[in-house]
PDB file of C-alpha atoms in Angstrom:
ATOM      1  CA  MET A   1      -0.280   0.323  -0.181  1.00 67.00           C
ATOM      2  CA  GLU A   2       1.419   3.459  -1.008  1.00 84.00           C
ATOM      3  CA  TYR A   3       2.334   5.465   2.173  1.00 89.00           C
ATOM      4  CA  THR A   4      -0.136   8.421   1.166  1.00 92.00           C
ATOM      5  CA  ILE A   5      -3.185   6.032   0.340  1.00 94.00           C
ATOM      6  CA  LEU A   6      -2.319   4.569   4.150  1.00 95.00           C
ATOM      7  CA  GLY A   7      -1.751   8.697   5.598  1.00 96.00           C
ATOM      8  CA  PHE A   8      -5.981   9.562   3.663  1.00 96.00           C
ATOM      9  CA  LEU A   9      -7.576   6.204   4.790  1.00 96.00           C
ATOM     10  CA  LEU A  10      -5.733   5.956   8.773  1.00 97.00           C
ATOM     11  CA  MET A  11      -6.601  10.547   8.658  1.00 97.00           C
ATOM     12  CA  ILE A  12     -10.148   9.334   7.626  1.00 97.00           C
ATOM     13  CA  LEU A  13     -10.336   6.368  10.639  1.00 96.00           C
ATOM     14  CA  MET A  14      -9.249   8.982  12.973  1.00 96.00           C
ATOM     15  CA  LEU A  15     -11.985  11.234  11.567  1.00 95.00           C
ATOM     16  CA  LEU A  16     -14.164   8.814  12.536  1.00 95.00           C
ATOM     17  CA  TYR A  17     -13.288   7.727  15.740  1.00 95.00           C
ATOM     18  CA  PHE A  18     -12.998  11.441  16.618  1.00 94.00           C
ATOM     19  CA  LYS A  19     -17.332  11.036  15.673  1.00 93.00           C
ATOM     20  CA  VAL A  20     -17.635   8.249  17.933  1.00 91.00           C
ATOM     21  CA  ALA A  21     -15.648   9.884  20.709  1.00 90.00           C
ATOM     22  CA  ASP A  22     -17.475  12.591  21.217  1.00 87.00           C
ATOM     23  CA  ARG A  23     -20.549  10.486  20.595  1.00 85.00           C
ATOM     24  CA  PHE A  24     -19.728   8.780  24.004  1.00 82.00           C
ATOM     25  CA  ASN A  25     -18.398  11.466  25.485  1.00 84.00           C
ATOM     26  CA  ILE A  26     -14.597   9.719  25.327  1.00 85.00           C
ATOM     27  CA  ILE A  27     -12.953  12.439  26.698  1.00 80.00           C
ATOM     28  CA  ASP A  28      -9.479  13.989  29.039  1.00 70.00           C
ATOM     29  CA  LYS A  29     -10.220  15.967  31.758  1.00 63.00           C
ATOM     30  CA  PRO A  30      -7.730  17.578  33.365  1.00 62.00           C
ATOM     31  CA  ASN A  31      -6.773  17.718  37.058  1.00 53.00           C
ATOM     32  CA  GLN A  32      -4.338  18.800  39.432  1.00 50.00           C
ATOM     33  CA  ARG A  33      -1.455  16.915  38.336  1.00 52.00           C
ATOM     34  CA  SER A  34      -2.436  16.995  34.327  1.00 52.00           C
ATOM     35  CA  SER A  35      -0.670  18.932  32.866  1.00 55.00           C
ATOM     36  CA  HIS A  36      -3.172  20.570  29.873  1.00 54.00           C
ATOM     37  CA  THR A  37      -5.430  22.038  31.812  1.00 54.00           C
ATOM     38  CA  GLU A  38      -8.874  21.828  28.163  1.00 63.00           C
ATOM     39  CA  ILE A  39     -11.032  18.764  27.835  1.00 66.00           C
ATOM     40  CA  THR A  40      -9.410  17.150  25.006  1.00 80.00           C
ATOM     41  CA  LEU A  41     -10.491  13.917  23.460  1.00 90.00           C
ATOM     42  CA  ARG A  42      -8.845  10.755  24.414  1.00 88.00           C
ATOM     43  CA  GLY A  43      -7.862   7.718  22.344  1.00 91.00           C
ATOM     44  CA  GLY A  44      -6.368   9.288  19.087  1.00 94.00           C
ATOM     45  CA  GLY A  45      -3.540   6.901  19.128  1.00 95.00           C
ATOM     46  CA  VAL A  46      -5.763   4.298  17.832  1.00 96.00           C
ATOM     47  CA  VAL A  47      -4.709   4.875  15.034  1.00 97.00           C
ATOM     48  CA  PHE A  48      -1.272   3.035  15.394  1.00 98.00           C
ATOM     49  CA  TRP A  49      -3.933   0.256  16.112  1.00 97.00           C
ATOM     50  CA  PHE A  50      -5.380   0.824  13.108  1.00 97.00           C
ATOM     51  CA  ALA A  51      -1.964   0.394  11.169  1.00 98.00           C
ATOM     52  CA  ALA A  52      -1.048  -2.279  12.444  1.00 97.00           C
ATOM     53  CA  LEU A  53      -4.843  -3.394  11.547  1.00 97.00           C
ATOM     54  CA  LEU A  54      -3.790  -2.543   7.423  1.00 96.00           C
ATOM     55  CA  TYR A  55      -0.008  -4.649   7.946  1.00 97.00           C
ATOM     56  CA  SER A  56      -1.239  -6.756   9.514  1.00 96.00           C
ATOM     57  CA  VAL A  57      -4.693  -8.200   6.931  1.00 94.00           C
ATOM     58  CA  GLN A  58      -1.672  -7.957   4.011  1.00 93.00           C
ATOM     59  CA  HIS A  59       1.230 -10.196   6.300  1.00 92.00           C
ATOM     60  CA  ILE A  60      -1.307 -12.081   8.240  1.00 85.00           C
ATOM     61  CA  GLN A  61       0.021 -15.386   7.507  1.00 84.00           C
ATOM     62  CA  ASN A  62       3.633 -14.122   9.208  1.00 83.00           C
ATOM     63  CA  ASN A  63       2.162 -11.316  11.682  1.00 89.00           C
ATOM     64  CA  TYR A  64      -0.614 -12.976  13.770  1.00 92.00           C
ATOM     65  CA  PHE A  65       1.662 -13.594  16.789  1.00 96.00           C
ATOM     66  CA  PHE A  66       1.789  -9.808  16.772  1.00 97.00           C
ATOM     67  CA  PHE A  67      -1.012  -8.671  15.733  1.00 97.00           C
ATOM     68  CA  ILE A  68      -3.157 -10.893  18.623  1.00 97.00           C
ATOM     69  CA  GLY A  69      -1.066  -9.716  21.265  1.00 97.00           C
ATOM     70  CA  ILE A  70      -0.954  -5.543  19.780  1.00 98.00           C
ATOM     71  CA  THR A  71      -5.025  -6.213  19.337  1.00 97.00           C
ATOM     72  CA  LEU A  72      -5.331  -7.436  23.004  1.00 97.00           C
ATOM     73  CA  VAL A  73      -2.760  -4.410  24.158  1.00 97.00           C
ATOM     74  CA  SER A  74      -4.977  -1.961  22.735  1.00 96.00           C
ATOM     75  CA  LEU A  75      -8.581  -3.220  23.451  1.00 96.00           C
ATOM     76  CA  VAL A  76      -7.422  -3.265  27.650  1.00 95.00           C
ATOM     77  CA  SER A  77      -5.377  -0.067  27.200  1.00 93.00           C
ATOM     78  CA  PHE A  78      -8.960   1.483  25.210  1.00 93.00           C
ATOM     79  CA  TRP A  79     -10.909   0.016  27.732  1.00 91.00           C
ATOM     80  CA  ASP A  80      -8.909   1.408  30.461  1.00 87.00           C
ATOM     81  CA  ASP A  81      -9.185   5.143  28.780  1.00 84.00           C
ATOM     82  CA  ILE A  82     -12.694   4.487  29.260  1.00 85.00           C
ATOM     83  CA  GLN A  83     -13.046   3.243  33.111  1.00 84.00           C
ATOM     84  CA  SER A  84     -10.667   2.114  34.978  1.00 80.00           C
ATOM     85  CA  LEU A  85      -9.531  -1.098  35.353  1.00 83.00           C
ATOM     86  CA  SER A  86      -7.531  -2.454  38.687  1.00 85.00           C
ATOM     87  CA  ASN A  87      -3.272  -2.979  38.043  1.00 84.00           C
ATOM     88  CA  LYS A  88      -3.611  -6.388  37.886  1.00 88.00           C
ATOM     89  CA  ILE A  89      -5.729  -7.425  35.128  1.00 92.00           C
ATOM     90  CA  ARG A  90      -3.427  -4.585  33.175  1.00 91.00           C
ATOM     91  CA  ILE A  91      -0.362  -6.437  33.514  1.00 91.00           C
ATOM     92  CA  SER A  92      -1.863  -9.488  33.365  1.00 94.00           C
ATOM     93  CA  ILE A  93      -2.695  -8.827  29.325  1.00 95.00           C
ATOM     94  CA  HIS A  94       0.089  -7.034  29.123  1.00 95.00           C
ATOM     95  CA  PHE A  95       2.095 -10.733  29.811  1.00 95.00           C
ATOM     96  CA  LEU A  96       0.052 -12.709  28.258  1.00 96.00           C
ATOM     97  CA  ALA A  97       0.565 -10.757  24.755  1.00 97.00           C
ATOM     98  CA  ILE A  98       3.930 -10.279  25.226  1.00 96.00           C
ATOM     99  CA  THR A  99       4.244 -14.119  25.709  1.00 95.00           C
ATOM    100  CA  LEU A 100       2.198 -14.446  22.317  1.00 96.00           C
ATOM    101  CA  ILE A 101       5.596 -11.706  20.366  1.00 96.00           C
ATOM    102  CA  PHE A 102       8.207 -13.918  22.194  1.00 94.00           C
ATOM    103  CA  PHE A 103       6.543 -17.126  21.150  1.00 92.00           C
ATOM    104  CA  ASP A 104       6.443 -15.402  17.655  1.00 94.00           C
ATOM    105  CA  LEU A 105      10.013 -15.254  18.184  1.00 93.00           C
ATOM    106  CA  GLY A 106      11.556 -18.108  19.364  1.00 89.00           C
ATOM    107  CA  ILE A 107      12.610 -16.555  22.706  1.00 87.00           C
ATOM    108  CA  PHE A 108      10.927 -19.798  25.315  1.00 77.00           C
ATOM    109  CA  ASN A 109      14.116 -21.726  25.868  1.00 73.00           C
ATOM    110  CA  PRO A 110      14.468 -24.053  29.713  1.00 65.00           C
ATOM    111  CA  ALA A 111      17.792 -22.755  28.912  1.00 66.00           C
ATOM    112  CA  PHE A 112      17.558 -19.870  29.434  1.00 76.00           C
ATOM    113  CA  LEU A 113      15.432 -19.177  32.177  1.00 81.00           C
ATOM    114  CA  LEU A 114      17.367 -16.339  34.147  1.00 84.00           C
ATOM    115  CA  GLY A 115      17.342 -14.648  30.080  1.00 85.00           C
ATOM    116  CA  LEU A 116      13.308 -14.582  29.651  1.00 90.00           C
ATOM    117  CA  VAL A 117      13.047 -13.160  32.997  1.00 91.00           C
ATOM    118  CA  VAL A 118      14.124 -10.781  32.676  1.00 92.00           C
ATOM    119  CA  ALA A 119      13.354 -10.094  29.347  1.00 93.00           C
ATOM    120  CA  TYR A 120      10.049 -10.153  30.593  1.00 94.00           C
ATOM    121  CA  ILE A 121      10.873  -7.456  33.174  1.00 94.00           C
ATOM    122  CA  THR A 122      12.425  -5.422  30.592  1.00 95.00           C
ATOM    123  CA  ALA A 123       9.582  -5.878  28.089  1.00 96.00           C
ATOM    124  CA  ILE A 124       6.653  -4.839  30.819  1.00 94.00           C
ATOM    125  CA  GLY A 125       8.860  -1.692  32.230  1.00 93.00           C
ATOM    126  CA  LEU A 126       9.388  -0.299  28.795  1.00 94.00           C
ATOM    127  CA  ILE A 127       5.064  -0.779  27.495  1.00 94.00           C
ATOM    128  CA  ASN A 128       4.003   1.311  31.270  1.00 91.00           C
ATOM    129  CA  ALA A 129       6.999   3.645  30.790  1.00 92.00           C
ATOM    130  CA  TYR A 130       6.224   4.764  27.364  1.00 95.00           C
ATOM    131  CA  ASN A 131       3.163   5.504  28.935  1.00 92.00           C
ATOM    132  CA  PHE A 132       3.905   7.401  32.014  1.00 90.00           C
ATOM    133  CA  MET A 133       5.669   9.661  29.103  1.00 93.00           C
ATOM    134  CA  ASP A 134       2.988  10.717  27.527  1.00 91.00           C
ATOM    135  CA  GLY A 135       1.608  13.433  29.064  1.00 83.00           C
ATOM    136  CA  ILE A 136       2.421  16.773  27.140  1.00 92.00           C
ATOM    137  CA  ASN A 137       0.956  17.376  22.917  1.00 94.00           C
ATOM    138  CA  GLY A 138       3.462  16.162  21.106  1.00 95.00           C
ATOM    139  CA  ILE A 139       5.582  13.880  23.092  1.00 96.00           C
ATOM    140  CA  THR A 140       4.632  10.298  21.715  1.00 97.00           C
ATOM    141  CA  GLY A 141       3.892  10.968  18.139  1.00 97.00           C
ATOM    142  CA  LEU A 142       7.591  12.660  18.137  1.00 98.00           C
ATOM    143  CA  TYR A 143       9.503  10.497  20.901  1.00 98.00           C
ATOM    144  CA  THR A 144       7.743   7.267  18.667  1.00 98.00           C
ATOM    145  CA  LEU A 145       9.523   9.054  15.259  1.00 98.00           C
ATOM    146  CA  VAL A 146      12.703   8.914  16.324  1.00 98.00           C
ATOM    147  CA  VAL A 147      13.370   5.316  17.609  1.00 98.00           C
ATOM    148  CA  MET A 148      11.096   3.910  14.059  1.00 98.00           C
ATOM    149  CA  GLY A 149      13.673   6.329  12.413  1.00 98.00           C
ATOM    150  CA  SER A 150      16.649   4.621  13.403  1.00 98.00           C
ATOM    151  CA  LEU A 151      15.012   1.068  13.654  1.00 98.00           C
ATOM    152  CA  LEU A 152      14.080   2.115   9.453  1.00 98.00           C
ATOM    153  CA  TYR A 153      17.823   3.365   9.165  1.00 98.00           C
ATOM    154  CA  VAL A 154      19.067   0.213  11.130  1.00 98.00           C
ATOM    155  CA  ASN A 155      17.404  -2.184   9.123  1.00 98.00           C
ATOM    156  CA  LYS A 156      18.516  -0.291   5.889  1.00 98.00           C
ATOM    157  CA  ASN A 157      22.083  -0.121   6.657  1.00 98.00           C
ATOM    158  CA  ILE A 158      23.464  -2.133   9.469  1.00 97.00           C
ATOM    159  CA  GLN A 159      21.164  -5.110  10.029  1.00 97.00           C
ATOM    160  CA  LEU A 160      17.849  -6.356   7.747  1.00 98.00           C
ATOM    161  CA  PHE A 161      15.367  -7.731  10.633  1.00 97.00           C
ATOM    162  CA  THR A 162      12.339  -7.630   9.371  1.00 97.00           C
ATOM    163  CA  ASP A 163       9.534  -5.991   6.817  1.00 97.00           C
ATOM    164  CA  GLY A 164      10.817  -2.281   6.140  1.00 97.00           C
ATOM    165  CA  ASN A 165       7.246  -1.783   5.385  1.00 97.00           C
ATOM    166  CA  PHE A 166       5.743  -2.917   8.709  1.00 97.00           C
ATOM    167  CA  ILE A 167       8.047  -0.395  10.151  1.00 98.00           C
ATOM    168  CA  LYS A 168       6.954   2.863   8.594  1.00 97.00           C
ATOM    169  CA  TYR A 169       3.109   2.208   9.031  1.00 98.00           C
ATOM    170  CA  ALA A 170       4.315   2.578  12.816  1.00 98.00           C
ATOM    171  CA  ILE A 171       6.311   5.952  10.893  1.00 98.00           C
ATOM    172  CA  VAL A 172       3.523   7.253   8.738  1.00 98.00           C
ATOM    173  CA  ALA A 173       0.519   6.310  11.766  1.00 98.00           C
ATOM    174  CA  SER A 174       2.781   8.771  13.926  1.00 98.00           C
ATOM    175  CA  LEU A 175       2.831  11.138  11.123  1.00 98.00           C
ATOM    176  CA  VAL A 176      -1.449  11.308  11.275  1.00 97.00           C
ATOM    177  CA  PHE A 177      -1.255  11.030  15.469  1.00 97.00           C
ATOM    178  CA  LEU A 178       1.176  14.687  15.168  1.00 97.00           C
ATOM    179  CA  PHE A 179      -1.304  16.864  13.093  1.00 96.00           C
ATOM    180  CA  PHE A 180      -3.865  16.368  16.167  1.00 95.00           C
ATOM    181  CA  ASN A 181      -2.214  16.105  18.572  1.00 96.00           C
ATOM    182  CA  TYR A 182       1.480  18.578  17.533  1.00 96.00           C
ATOM    183  CA  ARG A 183      -0.989  21.488  18.256  1.00 92.00           C
ATOM    184  CA  LYS A 184      -1.160  24.672  21.283  1.00 87.00           C
ATOM    185  CA  LYS A 185      -4.742  22.839  21.470  1.00 89.00           C
ATOM    186  CA  ALA A 186      -4.147  19.119  20.664  1.00 91.00           C
ATOM    187  CA  LYS A 187      -7.488  18.025  18.648  1.00 92.00           C
ATOM    188  CA  CYS A 188      -6.826  15.010  20.893  1.00 93.00           C
ATOM    189  CA  PHE A 189      -4.527  13.171  23.348  1.00 92.00           C
ATOM    190  CA  ALA A 190      -2.836   9.833  23.306  1.00 93.00           C
ATOM    191  CA  GLY A 191      -4.614   7.979  25.699  1.00 92.00           C
ATOM    192  CA  ASP A 192      -3.615   4.407  27.236  1.00 93.00           C
ATOM    193  CA  VAL A 193      -4.769   2.512  23.538  1.00 95.00           C
ATOM    194  CA  GLY A 194      -1.711   4.331  22.390  1.00 96.00           C
ATOM    195  CA  SER A 195       0.908   4.898  24.060  1.00 96.00           C
ATOM    196  CA  ILE A 196       0.492   1.427  25.063  1.00 96.00           C
ATOM    197  CA  ALA A 197      -0.283   0.154  21.282  1.00 97.00           C
ATOM    198  CA  ILE A 198       2.837   2.093  20.009  1.00 97.00           C
ATOM    199  CA  ALA A 199       4.999   0.612  23.283  1.00 97.00           C
ATOM    200  CA  PHE A 200       4.482  -3.276  22.270  1.00 98.00           C
ATOM    201  CA  TRP A 201       5.383  -2.183  18.732  1.00 98.00           C
ATOM    202  CA  ILE A 202       8.150  -1.268  19.318  1.00 98.00           C
ATOM    203  CA  ILE A 203       9.773  -3.981  21.910  1.00 97.00           C
ATOM    204  CA  TYR A 204       8.906  -6.093  19.477  1.00 98.00           C
ATOM    205  CA  LEU A 205      11.066  -4.070  16.570  1.00 98.00           C
ATOM    206  CA  VAL A 206      13.950  -4.123  19.535  1.00 98.00           C
ATOM    207  CA  PHE A 207      13.629  -7.161  21.019  1.00 97.00           C
ATOM    208  CA  LYS A 208      13.707  -8.363  17.077  1.00 97.00           C
ATOM    209  CA  LEU A 209      16.495  -6.492  16.087  1.00 98.00           C
ATOM    210  CA  ILE A 210      18.646  -7.708  19.631  1.00 97.00           C
ATOM    211  CA  LEU A 211      18.175 -11.119  18.582  1.00 95.00           C
ATOM    212  CA  ALA A 212      19.201 -10.407  14.743  1.00 97.00           C
ATOM    213  CA  THR A 213      22.421  -8.896  15.689  1.00 97.00           C
ATOM    214  CA  ASN A 214      23.189 -11.023  19.465  1.00 95.00           C
ATOM    215  CA  SER A 215      23.728  -7.035  20.879  1.00 96.00           C
ATOM    216  CA  ILE A 216      22.178  -5.513  24.088  1.00 96.00           C
ATOM    217  CA  ILE A 217      22.722  -1.727  22.542  1.00 97.00           C
ATOM    218  CA  TRP A 218      19.530  -1.166  20.409  1.00 98.00           C
ATOM    219  CA  ILE A 219      17.936  -0.851  24.126  1.00 98.00           C
ATOM    220  CA  LEU A 220      19.502   2.909  23.618  1.00 98.00           C
ATOM    221  CA  PHE A 221      16.653   3.831  20.922  1.00 98.00           C
ATOM    222  CA  LEU A 222      14.004   3.393  24.607  1.00 97.00           C
ATOM    223  CA  ALA A 223      16.942   5.234  26.035  1.00 98.00           C
ATOM    224  CA  VAL A 224      15.519   8.913  27.301  1.00 97.00           C
ATOM    225  CA  TYR A 225      12.279   8.074  28.200  1.00 97.00           C
ATOM    226  CA  GLY A 226      14.372   4.749  30.179  1.00 96.00           C
ATOM    227  CA  ALA A 227      16.268   7.068  32.533  1.00 96.00           C
ATOM    228  CA  ASP A 228      13.291   9.610  32.825  1.00 97.00           C
ATOM    229  CA  SER A 229      11.088   7.393  33.924  1.00 95.00           C
ATOM    230  CA  CYS A 230      13.875   4.749  36.276  1.00 95.00           C
ATOM    231  CA  CYS A 231      14.605   8.182  37.729  1.00 96.00           C
ATOM    232  CA  THR A 232      10.891   9.162  38.604  1.00 95.00           C
ATOM    233  CA  ILE A 233      10.332   5.967  40.272  1.00 94.00           C
ATOM    234  CA  LEU A 234      13.423   6.010  42.484  1.00 94.00           C
ATOM    235  CA  HIS A 235      12.453   9.113  43.409  1.00 95.00           C
ATOM    236  CA  ARG A 236       9.080   8.517  44.123  1.00 94.00           C
ATOM    237  CA  LEU A 237       9.734   5.610  46.075  1.00 93.00           C
ATOM    238  CA  TYR A 238      12.753   7.204  48.589  1.00 93.00           C
ATOM    239  CA  LEU A 239       9.829  10.002  48.894  1.00 93.00           C
ATOM    240  CA  ARG A 240       7.035   6.604  50.105  1.00 91.00           C
ATOM    241  CA  GLN A 241       4.906   7.946  46.750  1.00 92.00           C
ATOM    242  CA  ASN A 242       2.206   4.645  45.225  1.00 88.00           C
ATOM    243  CA  ILE A 243       4.575   4.469  41.396  1.00 84.00           C
ATOM    244  CA  PHE A 244       1.154   3.431  40.163  1.00 78.00           C
ATOM    245  CA  GLU A 245      -0.770   7.081  41.114  1.00 82.00           C
ATOM    246  CA  ALA A 246      -0.252  10.059  38.717  1.00 79.00           C
ATOM    247  CA  HIS A 247       2.399  12.700  39.505  1.00 86.00           C
ATOM    248  CA  ARG A 248       3.848  15.262  37.749  1.00 88.00           C
ATOM    249  CA  LEU A 249       7.892  14.506  38.971  1.00 92.00           C
ATOM    250  CA  HIS A 250       8.801  13.293  35.452  1.00 94.00           C
ATOM    251  CA  LEU A 251      11.064  16.115  33.997  1.00 95.00           C
ATOM    252  CA  TYR A 252       9.139  16.426  31.388  1.00 95.00           C
ATOM    253  CA  GLN A 253       6.192  17.566  33.802  1.00 93.00           C
ATOM    254  CA  VAL A 254       8.440  19.997  35.610  1.00 93.00           C
ATOM    255  CA  LEU A 255      10.029  21.462  32.451  1.00 94.00           C
ATOM    256  CA  SER A 256       6.079  21.544  31.446  1.00 91.00           C
ATOM    257  CA  ASN A 257       4.643  22.874  34.703  1.00 86.00           C
ATOM    258  CA  GLU A 258       6.793  24.208  37.199  1.00 84.00           C
ATOM    259  CA  TYR A 259       9.179  25.897  35.023  1.00 85.00           C
ATOM    260  CA  LYS A 260       6.386  26.878  32.629  1.00 87.00           C
ATOM    261  CA  ILE A 261       8.209  25.833  28.929  1.00 92.00           C
ATOM    262  CA  GLN A 262       6.099  25.248  25.945  1.00 94.00           C
ATOM    263  CA  HIS A 263       4.745  21.821  26.191  1.00 94.00           C
ATOM    264  CA  ARG A 264       5.732  21.396  22.021  1.00 96.00           C
ATOM    265  CA  LEU A 265       8.826  22.571  23.016  1.00 97.00           C
ATOM    266  CA  VAL A 266       9.575  20.004  25.212  1.00 97.00           C
ATOM    267  CA  ALA A 267       8.642  17.163  23.228  1.00 97.00           C
ATOM    268  CA  LEU A 268      10.840  18.254  20.858  1.00 97.00           C
ATOM    269  CA  TYR A 269      14.020  18.773  23.310  1.00 97.00           C
ATOM    270  CA  TYR A 270      13.288  14.477  24.304  1.00 98.00           C
ATOM    271  CA  ALA A 271      12.857  13.986  20.082  1.00 98.00           C
ATOM    272  CA  LEU A 272      16.332  15.273  19.333  1.00 98.00           C
ATOM    273  CA  ALA A 273      18.260  14.120  23.108  1.00 98.00           C
ATOM    274  CA  GLN A 274      16.911  10.865  21.387  1.00 98.00           C
ATOM    275  CA  ILE A 275      17.975  11.729  18.227  1.00 98.00           C
ATOM    276  CA  ALA A 276      21.583  12.798  19.730  1.00 98.00           C
ATOM    277  CA  VAL A 277      21.984   8.947  21.848  1.00 98.00           C
ATOM    278  CA  SER A 278      20.277   7.254  18.793  1.00 98.00           C
ATOM    279  CA  VAL A 279      22.832   8.754  16.529  1.00 98.00           C
ATOM    280  CA  LEU A 280      25.841   8.150  18.914  1.00 98.00           C
ATOM    281  CA  VAL A 281      24.840   4.425  19.684  1.00 98.00           C
ATOM    282  CA  VAL A 282      24.525   3.460  15.372  1.00 98.00           C
ATOM    283  CA  PHE A 283      28.124   5.766  14.959  1.00 97.00           C
ATOM    284  CA  LEU A 284      29.776   3.865  18.340  1.00 97.00           C
ATOM    285  CA  TYR A 285      28.060  -0.188  17.204  1.00 96.00           C
ATOM    286  CA  HIS A 286      30.183  -2.540  16.013  1.00 92.00           C
ATOM    287  CA  LYS A 287      33.623   0.010  16.501  1.00 95.00           C
ATOM    288  CA  VAL A 288      33.677  -0.586  20.985  1.00 94.00           C
ATOM    289  CA  GLN A 289      32.384  -2.781  23.035  1.00 96.00           C
ATOM    290  CA  ASP A 290      28.216  -3.638  24.110  1.00 95.00           C
ATOM    291  CA  ILE A 291      28.528  -2.136  27.294  1.00 96.00           C
ATOM    292  CA  LEU A 292      31.393   0.891  26.766  1.00 97.00           C
ATOM    293  CA  ILE A 293      28.343   2.192  25.120  1.00 98.00           C
ATOM    294  CA  PHE A 294      26.598   2.395  28.407  1.00 98.00           C
ATOM    295  CA  ALA A 295      29.018   4.154  29.261  1.00 97.00           C
ATOM    296  CA  ILE A 296      28.924   6.592  27.533  1.00 97.00           C
ATOM    297  CA  ILE A 297      25.924   7.605  27.122  1.00 98.00           C
ATOM    298  CA  ILE A 298      23.751   6.350  30.335  1.00 97.00           C
ATOM    299  CA  PRO A 299      25.743   8.510  32.941  1.00 97.00           C
ATOM    300  CA  PRO A 300      24.459  12.054  31.419  1.00 97.00           C
ATOM    301  CA  LEU A 301      21.858  11.212  30.464  1.00 97.00           C
ATOM    302  CA  LEU A 302      21.150  10.920  34.597  1.00 96.00           C
ATOM    303  CA  LEU A 303      23.059  14.075  34.923  1.00 96.00           C
ATOM    304  CA  VAL A 304      20.837  15.745  32.931  1.00 95.00           C
ATOM    305  CA  TYR A 305      17.929  14.357  34.725  1.00 96.00           C
ATOM    306  CA  THR A 306      19.418  15.442  37.935  1.00 94.00           C
ATOM    307  CA  LEU A 307      18.024  19.030  36.456  1.00 89.00           C
ATOM    308  CA  LYS A 308      15.118  18.873  37.925  1.00 91.00           C
ATOM    309  CA  PHE A 309      15.941  18.683  41.533  1.00 91.00           C
ATOM    310  CA  TYR A 310      17.551  22.061  40.792  1.00 86.00           C
ATOM    311  CA  LEU A 311      14.281  23.669  39.421  1.00 83.00           C
ATOM    312  CA  LEU A 312      12.221  21.932  41.986  1.00 84.00           C
ATOM    313  CA  LYS A 313      13.824  24.147  44.635  1.00 82.00           C
ATOM    314  CA  LYS A 314      13.597  27.213  42.690  1.00 73.00           C
ATOM    315  CA  THR A 315       9.996  27.035  41.761  1.00 66.00           C
ATOM    316  CA  ILE A 316       9.436  26.143  45.575  1.00 57.00           C
TER     317      ILE A 316
END
């Protein structure tokens, strides 16, 4: 399918969804911990599931495990957008969906039980991190473009690990979503259905690339989100807060809310930071050891994160 036609179809599906969301009052009402101030349609990230559907109907013979998985996480996330579900139900569905793609990737091996446990924890953690980071206009769409663009570059120039169209469908979906979301007053928010669905898509691709190259450095294509999420969880644990409750302690939230930087600009900062990291990863691949690449990239990200504490102290 040509990408202009794909974009047109996704645009139509989005407009139809807006009618449904408006009819059934699927909206995001701001509260004291939100980074936005106006009522906005929720669940616009369903465009990622639409893109997965359009791709899968053309490649169902070798894509059904992925499609079943992304459908499961999309359904439970969409339901959670409408009516809150317990963490146990959501995590259980995430576990099932991840099991499907792990089976597809051939990860299951009794001889590597510890590695399998680590893989599950990493996958579930990244899905939730991607969801936690979806709080301001443009951040999910821009960051997804960077990650998918990085994966596409590697697929074309370093290691062929998947059908290039599989990545491009996600890129087109991101562009369509950004058309409605990357505005001063967003037409819609991604909702859990969007952030979790695209996180699932990305995790599938990253794990596939890791297996194809026998290198874990590609997890650094999510380093900026990962650093912010992990450090924020540690900060909240230190404060003895419930890490599953809504909050405003991510660095991007402090920049947007306490320091009053325009949301779209903060989203752009995150995208640019991840571009820098991804370029460095690609450049250093096969030039230095994997552990050294982590040592080069992670400390500066942690150092940047500490800026948050200076900004928080300044706003008191």
